PDB file of C-alpha atoms in Angstrom:
ATOM      1  CA  MET A   1      35.098   0.551 -16.658  1.00 30.00           C
ATOM      2  CA  SER A   2      33.865   1.112 -13.114  1.00 34.00           C
ATOM      3  CA  GLU A   3      30.826  -0.701 -11.731  1.00 37.00           C
ATOM      4  CA  ARG A   4      28.866   2.566 -11.655  1.00 36.00           C
ATOM      5  CA  THR A   5      29.703   3.363 -15.298  1.00 30.00           C
ATOM      6  CA  ALA A   6      28.932  -0.182 -16.378  1.00 39.00           C
ATOM      7  CA  LEU A   7      25.583  -0.040 -14.586  1.00 40.00           C
ATOM      8  CA  SER A   8      24.620   3.184 -16.321  1.00 36.00           C
ATOM      9  CA  ALA A   9      25.378   1.754 -19.731  1.00 33.00           C
ATOM     10  CA  ASP A  10      23.564  -1.518 -19.029  1.00 42.00           C
ATOM     11  CA  THR A  11      20.493   0.242 -17.651  1.00 39.00           C
ATOM     12  CA  HIS A  12      20.239   2.348 -20.794  1.00 39.00           C
ATOM     13  CA  SER A  13      20.546  -0.717 -23.027  1.00 39.00           C
ATOM     14  CA  ALA A  14      17.698  -2.393 -21.145  1.00 39.00           C
ATOM     15  CA  THR A  15      15.302   0.345 -22.278  1.00 43.00           C
ATOM     16  CA  THR A  16      16.007  -0.250 -25.973  1.00 44.00           C
ATOM     17  CA  SER A  17      16.893  -3.941 -26.207  1.00 50.00           C
ATOM     18  CA  SER A  18      15.645  -7.320 -25.044  1.00 89.00           C
ATOM     19  CA  VAL A  19      19.116  -8.241 -23.776  1.00 95.00           C
ATOM     20  CA  LEU A  20      20.898  -6.852 -20.712  1.00 96.00           C
ATOM     21  CA  ASN A  21      24.663  -7.261 -20.322  1.00 96.00           C
ATOM     22  CA  PHE A  22      25.280  -7.551 -16.593  1.00 97.00           C
ATOM     23  CA  ALA A  23      27.498  -9.565 -14.227  1.00 96.00           C
ATOM     24  CA  ASN A  24      29.510 -11.016 -17.122  1.00 96.00           C
ATOM     25  CA  ALA A  25      26.385 -12.573 -18.638  1.00 96.00           C
ATOM     26  CA  LEU A  26      23.585 -11.739 -21.066  1.00 97.00           C
ATOM     27  CA  TRP A  27      20.043 -11.671 -19.682  1.00 97.00           C
ATOM     28  CA  ARG A  28      16.666 -11.793 -21.413  1.00 96.00           C
ATOM     29  CA  VAL A  29      14.741  -8.749 -20.210  1.00 97.00           C
ATOM     30  CA  ARG A  30      11.591  -6.749 -20.907  1.00 96.00           C
ATOM     31  CA  ARG A  31      10.031  -3.525 -19.623  1.00 95.00           C
ATOM     32  CA  PRO A  32       6.271  -3.831 -19.084  1.00 95.00           C
ATOM     33  CA  ARG A  33       6.260  -0.447 -17.300  1.00 95.00           C
ATOM     34  CA  PRO A  34       8.772   2.423 -17.358  1.00 95.00           C
ATOM     35  CA  PHE A  35       9.587   1.640 -13.717  1.00 96.00           C
ATOM     36  CA  VAL A  36       9.816  -2.156 -14.157  1.00 97.00           C
ATOM     37  CA  LEU A  37      12.636  -4.356 -15.439  1.00 97.00           C
ATOM     38  CA  VAL A  38      11.777  -8.051 -15.760  1.00 97.00           C
ATOM     39  CA  ILE A  39      14.723 -10.454 -15.942  1.00 97.00           C
ATOM     40  CA  GLU A  40      13.457 -13.681 -17.472  1.00 95.00           C
ATOM     41  CA  GLY A  41      16.716 -15.607 -17.272  1.00 95.00           C
ATOM     42  CA  GLU A  42      20.138 -15.964 -18.827  1.00 96.00           C
ATOM     43  CA  VAL A  43      20.448 -16.077 -22.609  1.00 95.00           C
ATOM     44  CA  GLY A  44      21.154 -19.621 -23.750  1.00 92.00           C
ATOM     45  CA  GLN A  45      19.721 -21.240 -20.595  1.00 90.00           C
ATOM     46  CA  GLU A  46      16.103 -21.355 -21.741  1.00 86.00           C
ATOM     47  CA  ALA A  47      15.888 -25.161 -21.939  1.00 84.00           C
ATOM     48  CA  LYS A  48      17.352 -25.749 -18.476  1.00 90.00           C
ATOM     49  CA  GLU A  49      15.469 -26.144 -15.210  1.00 91.00           C
ATOM     50  CA  PRO A  50      15.191 -23.041 -12.966  1.00 92.00           C
ATOM     51  CA  ASN A  51      18.359 -22.417 -10.973  1.00 95.00           C
ATOM     52  CA  ASP A  52      19.567 -19.936  -8.373  1.00 97.00           C
ATOM     53  CA  TYR A  53      21.043 -17.367 -10.764  1.00 98.00           C
ATOM     54  CA  LEU A  54      19.995 -14.686  -8.279  1.00 98.00           C
ATOM     55  CA  HIS A  55      22.554 -15.704  -5.660  1.00 97.00           C
ATOM     56  CA  ASP A  56      25.009 -17.479  -7.968  1.00 97.00           C
ATOM     57  CA  LYS A  57      25.441 -14.482 -10.281  1.00 97.00           C
ATOM     58  CA  LEU A  58      23.434 -11.287  -9.723  1.00 98.00           C
ATOM     59  CA  LEU A  59      24.048 -11.071  -5.965  1.00 97.00           C
ATOM     60  CA  LEU A  60      27.648 -12.220  -5.873  1.00 96.00           C
ATOM     61  CA  PRO A  61      29.698  -9.828  -3.700  1.00 95.00           C
ATOM     62  CA  GLU A  62      31.435  -8.252  -6.696  1.00 96.00           C
ATOM     63  CA  TRP A  63      28.113  -7.463  -8.418  1.00 97.00           C
ATOM     64  CA  ARG A  64      25.784  -6.935  -5.479  1.00 96.00           C
ATOM     65  CA  GLU A  65      26.027  -3.151  -5.149  1.00 95.00           C
ATOM     66  CA  ALA A  66      25.713  -2.713  -8.911  1.00 97.00           C
ATOM     67  CA  PHE A  67      22.534  -4.808  -8.822  1.00 98.00           C
ATOM     68  CA  TYR A  68      21.237  -2.750  -5.913  1.00 96.00           C
ATOM     69  CA  GLN A  69      21.862   0.417  -7.930  1.00 95.00           C
ATOM     70  CA  LEU A  70      19.875  -1.126 -10.781  1.00 96.00           C
ATOM     71  CA  VAL A  71      16.936  -1.490  -8.376  1.00 96.00           C
ATOM     72  CA  ASP A  72      17.439   2.101  -7.142  1.00 94.00           C
ATOM     73  CA  ALA A  73      17.420   3.464 -10.691  1.00 94.00           C
ATOM     74  CA  THR A  74      14.531   1.316 -11.962  1.00 96.00           C
ATOM     75  CA  GLY A  75      12.023   1.089  -9.116  1.00 96.00           C
ATOM     76  CA  LEU A  76      11.038  -2.561  -9.489  1.00 98.00           C
ATOM     77  CA  VAL A  77      13.303  -5.358 -10.720  1.00 98.00           C
ATOM     78  CA  VAL A  78      11.611  -8.727 -11.227  1.00 98.00           C
ATOM     79  CA  CYS A  79      13.633 -11.949 -11.443  1.00 98.00           C
ATOM     80  CA  LEU A  80      11.711 -14.895 -12.927  1.00 97.00           C
ATOM     81  CA  ASN A  81      12.490 -18.608 -12.907  1.00 96.00           C
ATOM     82  CA  VAL A  82      14.678 -18.572  -9.811  1.00 97.00           C
ATOM     83  CA  HIS A  83      14.882 -21.731  -7.737  1.00 97.00           C
ATOM     84  CA  THR A  84      16.498 -21.012  -4.381  1.00 96.00           C
ATOM     85  CA  GLN A  85      16.485 -22.314  -0.841  1.00 93.00           C
ATOM     86  CA  HIS A  86      18.556 -19.488   0.584  1.00 95.00           C
ATOM     87  CA  PRO A  87      18.054 -19.373   4.380  1.00 93.00           C
ATOM     88  CA  THR A  88      17.572 -15.588   4.694  1.00 93.00           C
ATOM     89  CA  TYR A  89      13.938 -15.596   3.502  1.00 95.00           C
ATOM     90  CA  ARG A  90      11.048 -15.664   5.992  1.00 91.00           C
ATOM     91  CA  ASP A  91       7.285 -15.972   5.582  1.00 91.00           C
ATOM     92  CA  VAL A  92       5.332 -12.806   4.869  1.00 87.00           C
ATOM     93  CA  ARG A  93       3.210 -11.973   7.903  1.00 73.00           C
ATOM     94  CA  GLY A  94      -0.343 -10.728   7.968  1.00 64.00           C
ATOM     95  CA  ARG A  95      -3.598 -12.059   6.610  1.00 65.00           C
ATOM     96  CA  SER A  96      -6.684 -10.395   5.181  1.00 67.00           C
ATOM     97  CA  SER A  97     -10.216 -10.980   6.377  1.00 69.00           C
ATOM     98  CA  LYS A  98     -13.506 -10.370   4.629  1.00 70.00           C
ATOM     99  CA  GLY A  99     -14.581  -7.986   7.390  1.00 72.00           C
ATOM    100  CA  ARG A 100     -11.697  -5.524   7.262  1.00 78.00           C
ATOM    101  CA  LEU A 101      -8.607  -4.738   5.248  1.00 84.00           C
ATOM    102  CA  SER A 102      -5.258  -5.849   6.561  1.00 85.00           C
ATOM    103  CA  GLN A 103      -2.627  -3.133   6.844  1.00 85.00           C
ATOM    104  CA  GLY A 104      -0.823  -4.698   3.877  1.00 89.00           C
ATOM    105  CA  GLU A 105      -3.749  -3.930   1.562  1.00 93.00           C
ATOM    106  CA  TYR A 106      -3.024  -0.198   1.750  1.00 94.00           C
ATOM    107  CA  TYR A 107      -0.162   1.207  -0.310  1.00 95.00           C
ATOM    108  CA  HIS A 108       2.871   1.471   1.955  1.00 93.00           C
ATOM    109  CA  HIS A 109       6.634   1.437   2.354  1.00 90.00           C
ATOM    110  CA  ASP A 110       8.322  -1.146   4.529  1.00 89.00           C
ATOM    111  CA  GLY A 111       9.522   0.318   7.826  1.00 82.00           C
ATOM    112  CA  CYS A 112       7.333   3.379   7.560  1.00 74.00           C
ATOM    113  CA  THR A 113       7.162   4.158  11.292  1.00 71.00           C
ATOM    114  CA  GLY A 114      10.876   3.985  12.046  1.00 72.00           C
ATOM    115  CA  PRO A 115      13.649   6.486  11.365  1.00 74.00           C
ATOM    116  CA  VAL A 116      15.567   3.905   9.301  1.00 81.00           C
ATOM    117  CA  LYS A 117      13.850   2.142   6.416  1.00 87.00           C
ATOM    118  CA  PRO A 118      15.181  -0.750   4.339  1.00 92.00           C
ATOM    119  CA  ARG A 119      16.693   0.301   1.024  1.00 93.00           C
ATOM    120  CA  PHE A 120      14.330  -2.045  -0.794  1.00 93.00           C
ATOM    121  CA  VAL A 121      12.194  -5.059  -0.009  1.00 95.00           C
ATOM    122  CA  GLU A 122      12.467  -8.361  -1.859  1.00 97.00           C
ATOM    123  CA  ILE A 123       9.213 -10.313  -1.969  1.00 97.00           C
ATOM    124  CA  ARG A 124       9.369 -13.804  -3.383  1.00 97.00           C
ATOM    125  CA  CYS A 125       6.922 -16.499  -4.508  1.00 97.00           C
ATOM    126  CA  PRO A 126       8.751 -19.796  -3.925  1.00 97.00           C
ATOM    127  CA  ILE A 127       8.359 -22.780  -6.207  1.00 96.00           C
ATOM    128  CA  GLN A 128       5.562 -24.684  -4.439  1.00 96.00           C
ATOM    129  CA  PRO A 129       2.571 -26.917  -5.262  1.00 95.00           C
ATOM    130  CA  GLN A 130      -0.024 -24.119  -4.926  1.00 95.00           C
ATOM    131  CA  THR A 131      -0.014 -21.063  -7.185  1.00 94.00           C
ATOM    132  CA  ARG A 132      -0.414 -17.531  -5.788  1.00 93.00           C
ATOM    133  CA  GLY A 133      -3.809 -15.986  -6.560  1.00 90.00           C
ATOM    134  CA  VAL A 134      -3.469 -12.647  -4.744  1.00 91.00           C
ATOM    135  CA  ALA A 135      -1.605  -9.918  -6.605  1.00 93.00           C
ATOM    136  CA  THR A 136       0.978  -7.502  -5.208  1.00 96.00           C
ATOM    137  CA  ALA A 137       0.473  -4.071  -6.760  1.00 97.00           C
ATOM    138  CA  VAL A 138       3.586  -1.885  -7.107  1.00 98.00           C
ATOM    139  CA  ALA A 139       3.818   1.730  -8.324  1.00 97.00           C
ATOM    140  CA  PRO A 140       5.838   4.931  -7.730  1.00 96.00           C
ATOM    141  CA  GLN A 141       4.559   6.788  -4.676  1.00 94.00           C
ATOM    142  CA  HIS A 142       3.850  10.056  -6.514  1.00 94.00           C
ATOM    143  CA  ASP A 143       1.724   8.136  -9.039  1.00 96.00           C
ATOM    144  CA  VAL A 144      -0.077   6.317  -6.233  1.00 97.00           C
ATOM    145  CA  VAL A 145      -1.024   9.512  -4.392  1.00 97.00           C
ATOM    146  CA  LYS A 146      -2.132  11.226  -7.616  1.00 97.00           C
ATOM    147  CA  ALA A 147      -4.294   8.200  -8.409  1.00 98.00           C
ATOM    148  CA  MET A 148      -5.741   8.154  -4.880  1.00 98.00           C
ATOM    149  CA  VAL A 149      -6.882  11.739  -5.398  1.00 97.00           C
ATOM    150  CA  GLN A 150      -8.074  11.128  -8.964  1.00 97.00           C
ATOM    151  CA  VAL A 151     -10.479   8.304  -8.054  1.00 98.00           C
ATOM    152  CA  LEU A 152     -11.473   9.598  -4.613  1.00 97.00           C
ATOM    153  CA  PRO A 153     -15.276   9.921  -4.402  1.00 96.00           C
ATOM    154  CA  ALA A 154     -16.466  13.510  -4.067  1.00 95.00           C
ATOM    155  CA  ASP A 155     -18.030  12.956  -0.654  1.00 95.00           C
ATOM    156  CA  LEU A 156     -14.751  11.595   0.700  1.00 96.00           C
ATOM    157  CA  ALA A 157     -12.758  14.453  -0.833  1.00 95.00           C
ATOM    158  CA  ALA A 158     -15.062  16.838   1.052  1.00 94.00           C
ATOM    159  CA  ALA A 159     -14.418  15.133   4.393  1.00 95.00           C
ATOM    160  CA  PRO A 160     -13.173  17.470   7.168  1.00 94.00           C
ATOM    161  CA  ALA A 161      -9.714  15.860   7.217  1.00 94.00           C
ATOM    162  CA  LEU A 162      -9.165  16.802   3.572  1.00 95.00           C
ATOM    163  CA  ALA A 163     -11.053  20.094   3.376  1.00 90.00           C
ATOM    164  CA  GLY A 164      -8.967  23.007   2.145  1.00 89.00           C
ATOM    165  CA  ILE A 165      -5.976  20.880   1.070  1.00 94.00           C
ATOM    166  CA  ASP A 166      -4.568  21.552  -2.391  1.00 95.00           C
ATOM    167  CA  MET A 167      -4.638  18.104  -3.997  1.00 96.00           C
ATOM    168  CA  SER A 168      -3.962  19.158  -7.593  1.00 95.00           C
ATOM    169  CA  HIS A 169      -1.601  17.006  -9.649  1.00 93.00           C
ATOM    170  CA  ALA A 170       0.790  19.932 -10.014  1.00 95.00           C
ATOM    171  CA  THR A 171       1.025  20.357  -6.243  1.00 95.00           C
ATOM    172  CA  ILE A 172       1.430  16.638  -5.586  1.00 95.00           C
ATOM    173  CA  SER A 173       4.208  16.473  -8.191  1.00 93.00           C
ATOM    174  CA  GLN A 174       6.197  19.020  -6.171  1.00 93.00           C
ATOM    175  CA  MET A 175       5.633  17.444  -2.761  1.00 92.00           C
ATOM    176  CA  ASP A 176       8.617  16.122  -0.855  1.00 89.00           C
ATOM    177  CA  TYR A 177       8.534  12.781   0.926  1.00 85.00           C
ATOM    178  CA  GLU A 178       7.119  14.114   4.202  1.00 86.00           C
ATOM    179  CA  ALA A 179       4.318  16.073   2.540  1.00 91.00           C
ATOM    180  CA  LEU A 180       3.444  13.156   0.304  1.00 92.00           C
ATOM    181  CA  GLU A 181       3.307  10.772   3.261  1.00 90.00           C
ATOM    182  CA  HIS A 182       1.109  13.205   5.208  1.00 93.00           C
ATOM    183  CA  LEU A 183      -1.436  13.608   2.415  1.00 96.00           C
ATOM    184  CA  GLN A 184      -1.494   9.893   1.697  1.00 96.00           C
ATOM    185  CA  GLY A 185      -2.091   9.112   5.361  1.00 94.00           C
ATOM    186  CA  LEU A 186      -5.037  11.520   5.487  1.00 96.00           C
ATOM    187  CA  ILE A 187      -6.636   9.980   2.388  1.00 97.00           C
ATOM    188  CA  THR A 188      -6.074   6.406   3.546  1.00 96.00           C
ATOM    189  CA  ARG A 189      -7.593   7.057   6.960  1.00 94.00           C
ATOM    190  CA  THR A 190     -10.596   8.753   5.348  1.00 96.00           C
ATOM    191  CA  VAL A 191     -11.151   5.801   2.999  1.00 96.00           C
ATOM    192  CA  ARG A 192     -10.801   3.359   5.882  1.00 92.00           C
ATOM    193  CA  LYS A 193     -13.291   5.308   8.004  1.00 93.00           C
ATOM    194  CA  LYS A 194     -15.930   5.957   5.339  1.00 94.00           C
ATOM    195  CA  LEU A 195     -15.918   2.750   3.269  1.00 95.00           C
ATOM    196  CA  ASN A 196     -16.551  -0.850   4.240  1.00 93.00           C
ATOM    197  CA  ALA A 197     -13.943  -3.491   3.436  1.00 92.00           C
ATOM    198  CA  GLU A 198     -15.107  -4.345  -0.083  1.00 92.00           C
ATOM    199  CA  GLY A 199     -15.759  -0.678  -0.824  1.00 94.00           C
ATOM    200  CA  ALA A 200     -12.176   0.125   0.138  1.00 94.00           C
ATOM    201  CA  ARG A 201     -10.853  -2.790  -1.909  1.00 94.00           C
ATOM    202  CA  SER A 202     -12.828  -1.563  -4.911  1.00 95.00           C
ATOM    203  CA  TYR A 203     -11.394   1.931  -4.393  1.00 97.00           C
ATOM    204  CA  PHE A 204      -7.836   0.633  -4.317  1.00 97.00           C
ATOM    205  CA  ARG A 205      -8.413  -1.460  -7.434  1.00 96.00           C
ATOM    206  CA  GLN A 206      -9.281   1.827  -9.144  1.00 97.00           C
ATOM    207  CA  VAL A 207      -6.106   3.324  -7.688  1.00 98.00           C
ATOM    208  CA  ASP A 208      -4.092   0.412  -9.123  1.00 97.00           C
ATOM    209  CA  ALA A 209      -5.458   1.115 -12.594  1.00 97.00           C
ATOM    210  CA  ALA A 210      -5.100   4.910 -12.408  1.00 98.00           C
ATOM    211  CA  ALA A 211      -1.503   4.629 -11.157  1.00 98.00           C
ATOM    212  CA  ASN A 212      -0.681   2.104 -13.914  1.00 97.00           C
ATOM    213  CA  ALA A 213       0.563  -0.162 -11.139  1.00 98.00           C
ATOM    214  CA  TYR A 214       2.379  -3.385 -11.866  1.00 97.00           C
ATOM    215  CA  PHE A 215       0.207  -6.216 -10.539  1.00 92.00           C
ATOM    216  CA  GLU A 216       0.984  -9.113 -12.817  1.00 93.00           C
ATOM    217  CA  PRO A 217       0.057 -12.519 -11.352  1.00 93.00           C
ATOM    218  CA  TRP A 218       2.825 -14.083  -9.286  1.00 96.00           C
ATOM    219  CA  ALA A 219       4.855 -16.761 -11.068  1.00 97.00           C
ATOM    220  CA  LEU A 220       6.367 -19.597  -9.078  1.00 97.00           C
ATOM    221  CA  GLY A 221      10.065 -18.882  -8.596  1.00 97.00           C
ATOM    222  CA  GLU A 222       9.667 -15.086  -8.919  1.00 98.00           C
ATOM    223  CA  SER A 223      11.436 -12.441  -6.818  1.00 98.00           C
ATOM    224  CA  ARG A 224      10.437  -8.769  -6.867  1.00 98.00           C
ATOM    225  CA  PHE A 225      12.929  -6.158  -5.658  1.00 98.00           C
ATOM    226  CA  ILE A 226      10.902  -3.055  -4.749  1.00 97.00           C
ATOM    227  CA  ALA A 227      12.776   0.228  -4.172  1.00 96.00           C
ATOM    228  CA  ASN A 228      11.666   1.364  -0.733  1.00 92.00           C
ATOM    229  CA  ALA A 229      13.943   4.090   0.697  1.00 83.00           C
ATOM    230  CA  ASN A 230      16.771   4.959  -1.625  1.00 79.00           C
ATOM    231  CA  SER A 231      18.429   7.603  -3.768  1.00 73.00           C
ATOM    232  CA  GLY A 232      16.341   6.764  -6.840  1.00 73.00           C
ATOM    233  CA  ILE A 233      12.684   5.991  -7.468  1.00 81.00           C
ATOM    234  CA  THR A 234      10.571   5.507  -4.334  1.00 88.00           C
ATOM    235  CA  MET A 235       7.963   2.787  -4.800  1.00 95.00           C
ATOM    236  CA  GLN A 236       5.036   1.549  -2.750  1.00 96.00           C
ATOM    237  CA  HIS A 237       3.281  -1.793  -2.756  1.00 96.00           C
ATOM    238  CA  ARG A 238       0.177  -3.484  -1.404  1.00 95.00           C
ATOM    239  CA  ARG A 239      -1.591  -6.840  -1.289  1.00 93.00           C
ATOM    240  CA  ALA A 240      -4.181  -6.467  -4.030  1.00 92.00           C
ATOM    241  CA  TYR A 241      -7.312  -8.567  -4.393  1.00 88.00           C
ATOM    242  CA  GLN A 242      -8.495  -8.193  -7.974  1.00 81.00           C
ATOM    243  CA  ALA A 243     -11.970  -9.585  -7.171  1.00 82.00           C
ATOM    244  CA  PRO A 244     -14.194  -9.488  -4.061  1.00 83.00           C
ATOM    245  CA  HIS A 245     -12.440 -11.249  -1.189  1.00 81.00           C
ATOM    246  CA  THR A 246     -14.662 -14.164  -0.180  1.00 78.00           C
ATOM    247  CA  GLY A 247     -12.069 -16.284   1.614  1.00 73.00           C
ATOM    248  CA  GLY A 248     -11.671 -20.041   1.664  1.00 72.00           C
ATOM    249  CA  VAL A 249      -9.510 -20.159  -1.486  1.00 78.00           C
ATOM    250  CA  ALA A 250      -6.235 -22.102  -1.491  1.00 80.00           C
ATOM    251  CA  ASN A 251      -3.357 -19.729  -2.126  1.00 87.00           C
ATOM    252  CA  GLY A 252       0.399 -20.024  -2.435  1.00 91.00           C
ATOM    253  CA  HIS A 253       2.512 -18.246   0.161  1.00 93.00           C
ATOM    254  CA  LEU A 254       5.140 -15.518  -0.192  1.00 95.00           C
ATOM    255  CA  VAL A 255       8.450 -14.983   1.566  1.00 96.00           C
ATOM    256  CA  LYS A 256      10.494 -11.811   1.908  1.00 95.00           C
ATOM    257  CA  ARG A 257      13.674 -10.202   3.167  1.00 95.00           C
ATOM    258  CA  TRP A 258      15.328  -6.793   3.274  1.00 94.00           C
ATOM    259  CA  THR A 259      18.190  -7.926   1.069  1.00 96.00           C
ATOM    260  CA  ASN A 260      20.459  -4.903   1.532  1.00 93.00           C
ATOM    261  CA  GLU A 261      20.258  -5.177   5.321  1.00 93.00           C
ATOM    262  CA  GLU A 262      20.130  -8.982   5.651  1.00 93.00           C
ATOM    263  CA  LEU A 263      22.260 -10.469   2.855  1.00 93.00           C
ATOM    264  CA  LEU A 264      25.611  -9.189   4.036  1.00 87.00           C
ATOM    265  CA  LEU A 265      29.148  -9.223   2.754  1.00 83.00           C
ATOM    266  CA  PRO A 266      31.890 -11.083   4.671  1.00 82.00           C
ATOM    267  CA  GLY A 267      32.694  -9.240   7.884  1.00 84.00           C
ATOM    268  CA  GLN A 268      29.387  -7.386   8.063  1.00 86.00           C
ATOM    269  CA  VAL A 269      26.971  -7.977  10.929  1.00 88.00           C
ATOM    270  CA  VAL A 270      23.178  -7.840  10.845  1.00 87.00           C
ATOM    271  CA  ASP A 271      21.664  -4.990  12.874  1.00 89.00           C
ATOM    272  CA  GLN A 272      19.331  -7.183  14.907  1.00 88.00           C
ATOM    273  CA  ALA A 273      17.590  -4.240  16.572  1.00 86.00           C
ATOM    274  CA  LEU A 274      16.697  -2.749  13.178  1.00 86.00           C
ATOM    275  CA  ILE A 275      15.429  -6.080  11.855  1.00 85.00           C
ATOM    276  CA  ALA A 276      13.353  -6.644  15.012  1.00 84.00           C
ATOM    277  CA  ALA A 277      11.810  -3.179  14.682  1.00 81.00           C
ATOM    278  CA  LEU A 278      10.955  -3.742  11.030  1.00 82.00           C
ATOM    279  CA  CYS A 279       9.506  -7.180  11.704  1.00 80.00           C
ATOM    280  CA  SER A 280       7.296  -5.805  14.485  1.00 75.00           C
ATOM    281  CA  GLU A 281       5.468  -3.665  11.921  1.00 71.00           C
ATOM    282  CA  GLU A 282       4.451  -6.719   9.909  1.00 69.00           C
ATOM    283  CA  ASP A 283       2.166  -8.206  12.548  1.00 56.00           C
ATOM    284  CA  ASP A 284      -1.087  -6.687  11.318  1.00 47.00           C
ATOM    285  CA  GLU A 285      -3.351  -9.288  12.895  1.00 41.00           C
ATOM    286  CA  VAL A 286      -4.065  -6.946  15.818  1.00 38.00           C
ATOM    287  CA  ASP A 287      -5.478  -3.505  15.053  1.00 38.00           C
ATOM    288  CA  GLY A 288      -3.281  -1.800  17.633  1.00 36.00           C
ATOM    289  CA  GLU A 289      -1.506   1.526  17.813  1.00 36.00           C
ATOM    290  CA  ARG A 290       1.578   0.371  15.934  1.00 40.00           C
ATOM    291  CA  ALA A 291      -0.504  -1.136  13.151  1.00 43.00           C
ATOM    292  CA  GLU A 292      -2.629   2.004  12.975  1.00 47.00           C
ATOM    293  CA  GLY A 293       0.407   4.242  12.735  1.00 50.00           C
ATOM    294  CA  CYS A 294       2.285   2.065  10.305  1.00 53.00           C
ATOM    295  CA  TYR A 295       0.288   2.507   7.126  1.00 53.00           C
ATOM    296  CA  LEU A 296      -2.534   4.801   8.140  1.00 54.00           C
ATOM    297  CA  GLY A 297      -0.881   7.515  10.174  1.00 47.00           C
ATOM    298  CA  ALA A 298       0.065  10.930   8.850  1.00 40.00           C
ATOM    299  CA  HIS A 299       3.717   9.881   8.790  1.00 36.00           C
TER     300      HIS A 299
END
């Protein structure tokens, strides 16, 4: 059986069973959303301490592309109880203030301003003394844009930037990537212009709920593989405060990588120019032109 055929069969079994047969092992899985597959760990290893099954099994060279295709087909694959010190991870950049939203608090893709986007982004909450209190909301882009329209206040929907645009669910369902990005950029800029920081955060909490986004609390040792620019389901994500952001609260940190582009097979070389371009978008401390265009532009 080819890797592609095996993947198709395993993906189907994951929708009807609590066990996934993948990479010559059985995995405990669940599906809290149609677009989410949560891998809790290997069957029979429940009593053991967390280990690096991500790199030792799922991402071995012989299984890596099949795992990537699982992410493509699913949208969001969550791996729990992973203890790893792999050197490819780096700290997530950007911080939020009470006075304004960071760029990461708007729904976005990684690499949205460049011609080449990472296939998916892996965001990870390392095992650390402090738990993570800020959620990361994840949902399919079509659902996000529909939800943004659904909960948009009437006065914002009547703003000049949105006047005369057909924002019906039927129309949004038929939009291609470029049209969807354009409409989303117009709505996001309108929200940013018309609402204060907590008003915008409240709006996006409503978007999270209307889009049925996945924003479960982060568990220590959890990795989330979010489909970003691929042949399957296109997802978006955002830093999501589920209560008013007052600051001054201790909070665990996240790390990330673009696994497809950075965790390479023997003989492959990292495209340093691409990685540098993608990393430059993450510095949302300064409200400059690149930051403005990254998540808020009509891209």
